[in-house]
Tab-separated table of C-alpha atoms in Angstrom:
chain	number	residue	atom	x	y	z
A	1	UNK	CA	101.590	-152.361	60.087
A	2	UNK	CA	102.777	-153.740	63.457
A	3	UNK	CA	103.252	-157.715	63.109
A	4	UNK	CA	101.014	-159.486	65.720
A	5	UNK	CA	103.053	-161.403	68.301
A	6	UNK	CA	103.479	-165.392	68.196
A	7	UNK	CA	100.829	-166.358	70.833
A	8	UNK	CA	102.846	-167.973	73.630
A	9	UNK	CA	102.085	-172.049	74.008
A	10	UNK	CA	99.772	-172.819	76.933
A	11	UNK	CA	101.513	-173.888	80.058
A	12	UNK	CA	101.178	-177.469	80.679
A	13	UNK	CA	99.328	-179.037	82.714
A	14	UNK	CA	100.596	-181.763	85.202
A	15	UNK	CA	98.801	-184.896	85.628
A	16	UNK	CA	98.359	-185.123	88.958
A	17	UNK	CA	96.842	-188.592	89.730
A	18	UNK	CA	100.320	-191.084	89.831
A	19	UNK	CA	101.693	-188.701	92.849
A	20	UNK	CA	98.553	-189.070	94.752
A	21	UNK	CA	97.852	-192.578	94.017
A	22	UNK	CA	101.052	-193.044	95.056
A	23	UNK	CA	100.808	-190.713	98.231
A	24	UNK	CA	97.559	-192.968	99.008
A	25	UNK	CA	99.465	-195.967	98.775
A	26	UNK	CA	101.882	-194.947	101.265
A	27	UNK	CA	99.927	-194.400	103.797
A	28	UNK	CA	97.753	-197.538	103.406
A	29	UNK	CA	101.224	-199.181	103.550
A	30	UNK	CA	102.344	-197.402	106.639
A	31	UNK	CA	98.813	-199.092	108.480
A	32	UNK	CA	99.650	-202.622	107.006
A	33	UNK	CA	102.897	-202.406	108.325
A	34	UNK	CA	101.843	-201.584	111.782
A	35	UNK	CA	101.473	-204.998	113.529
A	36	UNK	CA	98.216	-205.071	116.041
A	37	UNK	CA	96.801	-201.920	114.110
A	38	UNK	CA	92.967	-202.198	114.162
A	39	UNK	CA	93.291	-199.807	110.752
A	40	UNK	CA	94.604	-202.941	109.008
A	41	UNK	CA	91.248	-204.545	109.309
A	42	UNK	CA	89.789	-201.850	106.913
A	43	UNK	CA	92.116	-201.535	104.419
A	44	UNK	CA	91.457	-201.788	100.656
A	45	UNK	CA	92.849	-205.033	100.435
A	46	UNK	CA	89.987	-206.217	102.692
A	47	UNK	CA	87.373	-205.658	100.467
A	48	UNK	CA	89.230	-207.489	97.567
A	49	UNK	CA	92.266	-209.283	96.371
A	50	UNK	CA	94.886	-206.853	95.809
A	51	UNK	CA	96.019	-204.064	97.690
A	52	UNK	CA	98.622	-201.062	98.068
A	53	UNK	CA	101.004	-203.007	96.776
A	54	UNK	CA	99.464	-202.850	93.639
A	55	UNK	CA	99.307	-199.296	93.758
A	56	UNK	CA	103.070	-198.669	94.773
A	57	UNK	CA	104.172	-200.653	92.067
A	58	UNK	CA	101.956	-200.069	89.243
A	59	UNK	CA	102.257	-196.353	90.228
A	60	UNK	CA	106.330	-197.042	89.624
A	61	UNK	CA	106.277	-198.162	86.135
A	62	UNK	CA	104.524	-195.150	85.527
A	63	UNK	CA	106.657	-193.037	87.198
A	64	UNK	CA	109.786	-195.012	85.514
A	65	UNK	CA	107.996	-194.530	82.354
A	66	UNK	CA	108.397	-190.664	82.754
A	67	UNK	CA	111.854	-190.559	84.558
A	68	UNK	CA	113.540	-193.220	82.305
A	69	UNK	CA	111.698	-193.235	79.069
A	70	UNK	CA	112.747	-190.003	77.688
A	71	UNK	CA	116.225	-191.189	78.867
A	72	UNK	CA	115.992	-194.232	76.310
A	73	UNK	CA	114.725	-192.244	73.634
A	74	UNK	CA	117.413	-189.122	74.129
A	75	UNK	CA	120.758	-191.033	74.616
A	76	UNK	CA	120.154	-194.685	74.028
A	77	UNK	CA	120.044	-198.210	75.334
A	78	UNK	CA	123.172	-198.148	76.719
A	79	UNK	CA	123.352	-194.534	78.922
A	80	UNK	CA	119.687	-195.529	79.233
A	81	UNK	CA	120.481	-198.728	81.029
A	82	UNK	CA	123.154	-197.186	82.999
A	83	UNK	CA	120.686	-194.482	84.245
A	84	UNK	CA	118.553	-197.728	85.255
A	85	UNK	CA	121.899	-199.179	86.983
A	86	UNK	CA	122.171	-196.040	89.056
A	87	UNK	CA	118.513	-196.095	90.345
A	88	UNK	CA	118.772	-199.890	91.283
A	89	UNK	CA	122.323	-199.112	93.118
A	90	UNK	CA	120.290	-196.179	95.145
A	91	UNK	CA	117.466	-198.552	96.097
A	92	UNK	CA	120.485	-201.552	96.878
A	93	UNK	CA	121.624	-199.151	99.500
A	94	UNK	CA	118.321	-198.020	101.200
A	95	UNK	CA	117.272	-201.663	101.232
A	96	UNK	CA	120.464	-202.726	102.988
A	97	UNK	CA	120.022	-199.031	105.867
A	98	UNK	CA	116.547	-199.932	105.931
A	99	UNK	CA	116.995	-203.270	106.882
A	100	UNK	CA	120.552	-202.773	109.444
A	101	UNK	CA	118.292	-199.994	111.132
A	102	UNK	CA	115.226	-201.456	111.666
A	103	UNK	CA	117.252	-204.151	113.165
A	104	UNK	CA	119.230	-202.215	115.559
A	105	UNK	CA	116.035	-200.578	116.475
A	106	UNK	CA	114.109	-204.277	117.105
A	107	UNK	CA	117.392	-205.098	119.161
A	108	UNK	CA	116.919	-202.056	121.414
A	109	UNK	CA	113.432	-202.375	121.767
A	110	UNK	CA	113.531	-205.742	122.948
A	111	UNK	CA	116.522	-205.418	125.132
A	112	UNK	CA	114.707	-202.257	126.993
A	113	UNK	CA	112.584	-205.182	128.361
A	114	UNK	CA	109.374	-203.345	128.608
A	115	UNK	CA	106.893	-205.183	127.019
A	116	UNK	CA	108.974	-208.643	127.202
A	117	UNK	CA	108.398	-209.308	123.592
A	118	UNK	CA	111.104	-209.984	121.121
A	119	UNK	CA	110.654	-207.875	118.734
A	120	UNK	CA	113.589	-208.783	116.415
A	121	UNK	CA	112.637	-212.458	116.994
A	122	UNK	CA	108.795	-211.398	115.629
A	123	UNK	CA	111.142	-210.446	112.526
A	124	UNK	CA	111.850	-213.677	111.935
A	125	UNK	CA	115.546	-212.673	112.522
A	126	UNK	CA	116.582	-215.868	114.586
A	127	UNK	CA	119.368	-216.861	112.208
A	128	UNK	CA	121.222	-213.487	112.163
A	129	UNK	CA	121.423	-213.765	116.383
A	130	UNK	CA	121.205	-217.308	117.456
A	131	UNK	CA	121.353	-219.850	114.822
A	132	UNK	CA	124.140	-218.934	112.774
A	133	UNK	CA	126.881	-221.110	114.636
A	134	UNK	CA	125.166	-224.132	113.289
A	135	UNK	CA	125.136	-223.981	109.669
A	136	UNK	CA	127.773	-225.599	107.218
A	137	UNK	CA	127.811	-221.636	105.751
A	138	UNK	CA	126.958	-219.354	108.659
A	139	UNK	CA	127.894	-215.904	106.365
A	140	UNK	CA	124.260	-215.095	106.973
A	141	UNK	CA	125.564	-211.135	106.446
A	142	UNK	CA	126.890	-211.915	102.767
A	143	UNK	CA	123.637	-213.878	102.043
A	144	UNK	CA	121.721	-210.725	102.877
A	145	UNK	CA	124.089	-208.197	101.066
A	146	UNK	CA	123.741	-210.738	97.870
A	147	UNK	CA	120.355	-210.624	98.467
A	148	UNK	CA	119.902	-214.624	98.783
A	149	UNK	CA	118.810	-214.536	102.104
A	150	UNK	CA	115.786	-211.614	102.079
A	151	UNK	CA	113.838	-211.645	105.609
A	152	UNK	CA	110.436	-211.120	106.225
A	153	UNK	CA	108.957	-207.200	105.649
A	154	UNK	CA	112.308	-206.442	103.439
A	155	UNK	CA	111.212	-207.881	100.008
A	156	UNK	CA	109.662	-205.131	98.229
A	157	UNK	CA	112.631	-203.221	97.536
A	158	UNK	CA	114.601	-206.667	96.265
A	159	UNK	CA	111.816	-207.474	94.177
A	160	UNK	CA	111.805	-203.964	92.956
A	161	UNK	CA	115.365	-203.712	91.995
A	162	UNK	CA	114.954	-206.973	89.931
A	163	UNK	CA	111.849	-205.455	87.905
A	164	UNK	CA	113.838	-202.003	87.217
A	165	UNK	CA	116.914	-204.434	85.988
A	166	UNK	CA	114.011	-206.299	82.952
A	167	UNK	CA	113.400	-202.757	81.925
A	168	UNK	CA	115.876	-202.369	79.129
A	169	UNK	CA	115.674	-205.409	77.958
A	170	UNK	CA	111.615	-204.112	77.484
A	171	UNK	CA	112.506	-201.256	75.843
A	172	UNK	CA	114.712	-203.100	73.285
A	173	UNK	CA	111.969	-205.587	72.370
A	174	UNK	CA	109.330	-202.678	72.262
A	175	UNK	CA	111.600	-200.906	69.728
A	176	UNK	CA	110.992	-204.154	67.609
A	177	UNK	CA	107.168	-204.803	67.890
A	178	UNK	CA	104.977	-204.180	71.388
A	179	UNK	CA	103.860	-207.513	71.264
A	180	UNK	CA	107.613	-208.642	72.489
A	181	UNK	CA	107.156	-206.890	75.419
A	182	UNK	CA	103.405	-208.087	76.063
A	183	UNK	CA	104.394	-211.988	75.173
A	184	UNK	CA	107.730	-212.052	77.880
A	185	UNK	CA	106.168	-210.336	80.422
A	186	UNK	CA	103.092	-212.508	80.077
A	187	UNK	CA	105.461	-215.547	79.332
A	188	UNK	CA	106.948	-214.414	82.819
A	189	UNK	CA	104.081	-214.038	84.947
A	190	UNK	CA	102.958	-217.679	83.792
A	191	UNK	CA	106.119	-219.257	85.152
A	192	UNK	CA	105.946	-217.150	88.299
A	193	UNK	CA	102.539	-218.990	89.154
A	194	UNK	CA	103.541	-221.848	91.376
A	195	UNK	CA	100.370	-224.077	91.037
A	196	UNK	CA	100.193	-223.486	87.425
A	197	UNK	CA	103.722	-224.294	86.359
A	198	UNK	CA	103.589	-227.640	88.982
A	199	UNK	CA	100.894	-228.913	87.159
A	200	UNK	CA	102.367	-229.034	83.870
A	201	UNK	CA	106.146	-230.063	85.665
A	202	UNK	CA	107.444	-226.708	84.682
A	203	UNK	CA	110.098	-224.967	86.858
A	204	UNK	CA	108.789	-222.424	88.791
A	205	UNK	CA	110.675	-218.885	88.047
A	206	UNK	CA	111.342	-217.281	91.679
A	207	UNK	CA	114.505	-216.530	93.861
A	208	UNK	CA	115.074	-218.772	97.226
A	209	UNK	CA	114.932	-216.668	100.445
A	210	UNK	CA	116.734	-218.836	102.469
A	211	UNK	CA	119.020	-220.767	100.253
A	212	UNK	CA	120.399	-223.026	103.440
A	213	UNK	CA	117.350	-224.577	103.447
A	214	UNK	CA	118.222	-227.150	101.201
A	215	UNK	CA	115.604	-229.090	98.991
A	216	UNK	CA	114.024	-226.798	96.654
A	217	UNK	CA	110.700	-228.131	97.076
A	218	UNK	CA	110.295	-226.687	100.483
A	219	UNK	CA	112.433	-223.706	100.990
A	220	UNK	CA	111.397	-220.365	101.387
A	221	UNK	CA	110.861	-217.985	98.527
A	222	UNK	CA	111.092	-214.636	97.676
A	223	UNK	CA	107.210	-213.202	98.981
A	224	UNK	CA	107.074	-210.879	96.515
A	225	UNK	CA	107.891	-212.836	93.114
A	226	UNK	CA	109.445	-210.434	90.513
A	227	UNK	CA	108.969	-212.605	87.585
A	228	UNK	CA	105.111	-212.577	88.516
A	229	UNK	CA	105.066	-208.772	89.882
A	230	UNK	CA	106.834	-207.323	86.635
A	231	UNK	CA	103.308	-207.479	84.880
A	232	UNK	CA	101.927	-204.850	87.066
A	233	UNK	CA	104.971	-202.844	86.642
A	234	UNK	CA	105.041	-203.168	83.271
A	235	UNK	CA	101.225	-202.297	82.470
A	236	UNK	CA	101.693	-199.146	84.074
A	237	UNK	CA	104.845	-198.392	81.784
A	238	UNK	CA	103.050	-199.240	78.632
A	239	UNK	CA	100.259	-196.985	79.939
A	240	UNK	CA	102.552	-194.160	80.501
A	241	UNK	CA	104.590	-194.916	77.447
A	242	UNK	CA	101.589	-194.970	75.165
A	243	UNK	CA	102.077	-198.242	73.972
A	244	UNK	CA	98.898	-199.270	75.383
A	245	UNK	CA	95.673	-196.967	74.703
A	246	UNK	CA	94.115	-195.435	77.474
A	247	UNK	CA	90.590	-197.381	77.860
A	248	UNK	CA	87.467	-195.096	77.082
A	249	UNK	CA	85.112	-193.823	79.171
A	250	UNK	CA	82.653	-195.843	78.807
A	251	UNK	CA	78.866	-196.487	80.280
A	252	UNK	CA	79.873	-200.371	80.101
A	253	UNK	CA	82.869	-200.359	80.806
A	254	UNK	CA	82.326	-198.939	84.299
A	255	UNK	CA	79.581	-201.010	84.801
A	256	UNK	CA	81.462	-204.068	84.235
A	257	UNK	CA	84.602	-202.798	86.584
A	258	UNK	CA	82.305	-201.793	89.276
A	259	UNK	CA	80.346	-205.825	88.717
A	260	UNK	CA	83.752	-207.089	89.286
A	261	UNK	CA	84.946	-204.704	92.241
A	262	UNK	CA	81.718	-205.272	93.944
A	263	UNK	CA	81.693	-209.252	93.325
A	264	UNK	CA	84.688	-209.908	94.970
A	265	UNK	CA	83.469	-208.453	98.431
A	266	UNK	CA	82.283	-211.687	99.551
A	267	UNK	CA	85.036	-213.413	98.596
A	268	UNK	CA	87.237	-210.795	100.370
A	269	UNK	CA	88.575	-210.573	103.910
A	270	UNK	CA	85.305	-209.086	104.580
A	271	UNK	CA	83.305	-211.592	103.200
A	272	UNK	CA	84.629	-214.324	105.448
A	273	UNK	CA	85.551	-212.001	108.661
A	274	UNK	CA	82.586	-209.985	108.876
A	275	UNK	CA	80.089	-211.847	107.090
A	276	UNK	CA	80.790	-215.003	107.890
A	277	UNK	CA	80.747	-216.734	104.292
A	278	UNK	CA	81.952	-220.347	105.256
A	279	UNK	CA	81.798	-220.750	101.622
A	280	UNK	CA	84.205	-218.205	100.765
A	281	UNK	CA	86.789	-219.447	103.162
A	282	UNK	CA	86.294	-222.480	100.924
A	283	UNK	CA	86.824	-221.027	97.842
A	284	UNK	CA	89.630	-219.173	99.022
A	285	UNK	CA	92.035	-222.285	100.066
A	286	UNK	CA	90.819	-224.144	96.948
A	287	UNK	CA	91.858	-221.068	94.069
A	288	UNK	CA	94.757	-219.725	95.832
A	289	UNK	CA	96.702	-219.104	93.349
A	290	UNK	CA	94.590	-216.863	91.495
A	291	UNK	CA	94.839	-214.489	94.857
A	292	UNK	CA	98.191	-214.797	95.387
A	293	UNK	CA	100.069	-212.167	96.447
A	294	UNK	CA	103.779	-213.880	96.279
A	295	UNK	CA	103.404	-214.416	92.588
A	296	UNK	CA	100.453	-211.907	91.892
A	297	UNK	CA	97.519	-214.137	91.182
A	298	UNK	CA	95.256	-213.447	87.983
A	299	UNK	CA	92.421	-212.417	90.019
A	300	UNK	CA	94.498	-209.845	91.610
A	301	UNK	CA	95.393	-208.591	88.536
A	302	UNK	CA	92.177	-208.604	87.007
A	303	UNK	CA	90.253	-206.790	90.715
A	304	UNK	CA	93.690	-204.003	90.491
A	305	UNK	CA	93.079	-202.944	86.863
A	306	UNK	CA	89.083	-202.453	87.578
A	307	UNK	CA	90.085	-200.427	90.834
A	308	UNK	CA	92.628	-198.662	89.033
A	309	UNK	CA	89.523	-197.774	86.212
A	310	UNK	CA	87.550	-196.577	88.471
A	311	UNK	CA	89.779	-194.492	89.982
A	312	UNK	CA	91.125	-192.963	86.651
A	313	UNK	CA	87.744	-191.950	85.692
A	314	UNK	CA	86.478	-190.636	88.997
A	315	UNK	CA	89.517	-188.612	89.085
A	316	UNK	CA	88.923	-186.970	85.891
A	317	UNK	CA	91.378	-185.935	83.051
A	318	UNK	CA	94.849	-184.903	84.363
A	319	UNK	CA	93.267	-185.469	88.049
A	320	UNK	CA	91.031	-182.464	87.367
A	321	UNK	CA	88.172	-183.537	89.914
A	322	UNK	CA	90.835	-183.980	92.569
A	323	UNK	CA	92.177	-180.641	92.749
A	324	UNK	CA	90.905	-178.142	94.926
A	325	UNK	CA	87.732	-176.046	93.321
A	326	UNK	CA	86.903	-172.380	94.574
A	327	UNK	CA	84.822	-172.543	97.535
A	328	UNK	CA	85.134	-173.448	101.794
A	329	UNK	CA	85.397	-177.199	100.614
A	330	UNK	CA	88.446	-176.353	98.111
A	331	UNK	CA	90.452	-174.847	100.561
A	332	UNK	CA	89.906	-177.113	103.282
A	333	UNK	CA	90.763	-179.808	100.780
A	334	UNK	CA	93.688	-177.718	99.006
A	335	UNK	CA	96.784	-178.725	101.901
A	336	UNK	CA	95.196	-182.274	102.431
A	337	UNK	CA	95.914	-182.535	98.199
A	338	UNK	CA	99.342	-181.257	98.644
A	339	UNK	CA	100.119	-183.333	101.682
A	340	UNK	CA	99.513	-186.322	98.952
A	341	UNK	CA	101.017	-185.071	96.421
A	342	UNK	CA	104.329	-184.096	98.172
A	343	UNK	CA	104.260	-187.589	99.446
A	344	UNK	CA	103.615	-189.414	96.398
A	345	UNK	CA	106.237	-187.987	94.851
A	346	UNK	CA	109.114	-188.794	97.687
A	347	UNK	CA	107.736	-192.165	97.606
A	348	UNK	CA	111.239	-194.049	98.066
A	349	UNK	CA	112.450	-191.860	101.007
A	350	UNK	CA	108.062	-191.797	102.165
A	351	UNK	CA	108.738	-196.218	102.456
A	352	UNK	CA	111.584	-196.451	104.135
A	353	UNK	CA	110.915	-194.182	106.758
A	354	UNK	CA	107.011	-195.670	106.919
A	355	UNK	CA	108.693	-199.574	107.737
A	356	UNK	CA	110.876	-197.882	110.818
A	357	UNK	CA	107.819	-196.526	111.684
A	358	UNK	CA	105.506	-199.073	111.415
A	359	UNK	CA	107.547	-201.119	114.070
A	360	UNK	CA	108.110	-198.199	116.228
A	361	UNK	CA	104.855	-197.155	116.561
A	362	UNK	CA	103.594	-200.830	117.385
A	363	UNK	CA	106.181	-200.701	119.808
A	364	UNK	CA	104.300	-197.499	121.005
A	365	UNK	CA	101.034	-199.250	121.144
A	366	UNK	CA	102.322	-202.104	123.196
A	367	UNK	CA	103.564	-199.894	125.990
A	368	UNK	CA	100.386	-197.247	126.259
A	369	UNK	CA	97.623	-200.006	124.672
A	370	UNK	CA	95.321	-199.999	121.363
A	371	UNK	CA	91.782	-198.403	122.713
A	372	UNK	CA	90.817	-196.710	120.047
A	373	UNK	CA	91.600	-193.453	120.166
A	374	UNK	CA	95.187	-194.197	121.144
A	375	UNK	CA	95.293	-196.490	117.958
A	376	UNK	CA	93.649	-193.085	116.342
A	377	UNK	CA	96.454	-190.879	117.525
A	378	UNK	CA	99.617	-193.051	116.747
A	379	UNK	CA	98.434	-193.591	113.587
A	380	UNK	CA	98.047	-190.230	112.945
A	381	UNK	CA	101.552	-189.492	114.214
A	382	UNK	CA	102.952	-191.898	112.448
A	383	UNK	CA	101.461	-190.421	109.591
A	384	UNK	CA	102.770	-186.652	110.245
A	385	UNK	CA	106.536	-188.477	110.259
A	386	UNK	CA	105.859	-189.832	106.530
A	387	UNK	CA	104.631	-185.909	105.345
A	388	UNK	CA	107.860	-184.564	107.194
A	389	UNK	CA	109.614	-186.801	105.693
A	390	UNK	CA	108.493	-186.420	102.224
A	391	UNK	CA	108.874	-182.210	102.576
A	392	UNK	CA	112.237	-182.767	103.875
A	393	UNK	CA	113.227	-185.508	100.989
A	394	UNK	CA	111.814	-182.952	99.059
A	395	UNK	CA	113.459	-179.625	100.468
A	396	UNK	CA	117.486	-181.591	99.913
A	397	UNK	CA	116.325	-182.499	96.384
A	398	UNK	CA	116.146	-178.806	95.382
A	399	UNK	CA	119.866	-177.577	96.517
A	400	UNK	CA	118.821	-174.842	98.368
A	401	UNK	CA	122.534	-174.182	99.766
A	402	UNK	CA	123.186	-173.920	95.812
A	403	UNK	CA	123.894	-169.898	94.539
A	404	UNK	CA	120.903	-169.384	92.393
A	405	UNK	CA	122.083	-167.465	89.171
């Protein structure tokens, strides 16, 4: 009798939603990053308190959960951590390009003398050109490269490197109990609220900015707090990692997310730009801290995890409703779904290129105007440089002068 063959396993299936969250994100952060771009005004962080940034980074500790995890579990804390060390050495070195380029590129814009604005000075780079010569410690250049002094628009990828560097010291605790991990990281976020921690005389936990500023009451901070930050970073990991369930899909439970995603409207942008809500401008200034974006405010929190709900169940197991279905609909959506995949999953290369794009294309806008369609059609170029980018990021990461066996 002939033995019946071993049925082969069923291929897997990838989970497509964290690249095209991600993707998403990079393009809402290409508009926000575009100074005088009407498209800003209609953003997702209009209509509530947080906004791409949320996306980018909760979408990272995901991804780091995948890329590092099985790292931590396969060879240990220590290769582990030097894996880690590598990553936050590559991101060291595109923050310091990124930031050298797009200043060479403000320099040139502004010395062309078209549009007589200064575009490096709009940087907020007035130190680095004119006002070195009269510090006790002009060495604005080592500042930067030891990442005390971080300008304006450069302080994701600072903040960034600082929340990769907590993640062994995560993975240790969660090795112990999960409720480590969920205590510091809360513990952290609570000393990263300014307000909060002045109120009780506590130090506040942030880096300075601008360290020559002297008294540490009034000197500039890092914008985007790490210490405060790390708890969306870290929510995605434990997602990803499993150490937090994935929430049910649940009647109530999208009721309640949608309640709170719809609340906040008119105490949004919106609410006070469009409809005119005197008493939300009010409310605003008064709980400012709970919508801060420096240290990543509670209610920010709480209006990202109810977006990012929604969005996991309208997306479907594995991102199942998002991929293309049979049909004239599924193949006109089928290369707008790989455009935002490819992208979401170059998203390092995708940012850096979006920031020198940003400026350039504002730049653009100030020499041929901002009716609308011209706003339509440089945004729209600006995005085809983030998709070439991402399929050329993506084309050198396969080796393709390498002899295939």
């Amino acid at each position: 009798m002939t033995p019946t063959p071993a049925s082969s396993p069923a291929p897997r299936v990838r989970d497509i939603r964290l690249d095209f969250f991600r993707g998403m994100a990079m393009f809402i952060i290409l508009f926000a990053h575009t100074p005088g771009n009407y498209f800003t005004n209609w953003i997702p962080a209009r209509w509530g308190f947080s906004d791409a940034t949320e996306m980018f980074v909760f979408c990272s500790g995901m991804a780091s959960a995948i890329a590092f995890g099985a790292t931590f579990d396969r060879a240990g804390i220590l290769l582990g951590s030097a894996r880690v060390l590598f990553r936050i050495w590559q991101i060291y070195w595109a923050h310091v390009g990124l930031f050298f380029a797009t200043t060479a590129l403000m320099v040139f814009y502004t010395d062309l003398g078209i549009t007589g604005r200064n575009y490096w000075g709009n940087l907020n780079l007035w130190m680095l050109f004119v006002e070195s010569d009269n510090w006790e410690n002009p060495n604005i250049l080592f500042s930067f490269m030891t990442l005390q002094w971080v300008p304006n628009l450069f302080d994701i990828l600072p903040m960034y490197m600082v929340v990769l560097a907590m993640m062994p010291v995560y993975y240790a605790l969660s090795k112990v109990h999960f409720g480590l991990v969920a205590a510091l990281s809360v513990t952290l976020w609570f000393f990263a609220q300014r307000d909060f921690v002045e109120f009780f005389d506590l130090p506040y936990f942030n880096f300075t900015a601008e360290p020559w500023l002297g008294d540490d009451n009034w000197q500039r901070r890092w914008f985007l707090n790490p210490f405060g930050w790390q708890l969306a970073f870290f929510t995605g990991f434990a997602f990803m990692r499993g150490w937090l369930p994935k929430p049910p899909v649940a009647l109530w439970l999208i009721a309640l997310t949608t309640l709170i995603v719809l609340g906040n409207i008119p105490l949004s942008n919106i609410g006070v730009r469009e409809f005119e809500f005197a008493w939300a401008r009010d409310w605003r200034s008064e709980y400012a801290q709970l919508i801060s974006k420096s240290d990543f405010g509670l209610l920010r929190y709480v209006q990202f995890l109810s977006l990012a709900y929604l969005a996991w169940v309208i997306a479907g197991d594995k991102g199942n409703r998002l991929r293309a279905g049979a049909g004239w609909l599924g193949r006109i959506w089928a290369p707008f779904l790989a455009i935002f995949l490819k992208v979401g999953q170059q998203s390092l290369a995708v940012f850096v290129v979006s920031i020198v794009v940003g400026r350039s294309n504002a730049f653009l806008m100030d020499i041929i105007g901002r009716d609308t369609w011209t706003v339509v059609g440089v945004n729209l170029f600006g995005m085809m440089l983030l998709v070439l980018t991402a399929y050329g990021a993506g084309w050198f990461k396969q080796t393709p002068w390498k002899v295939k066996a």
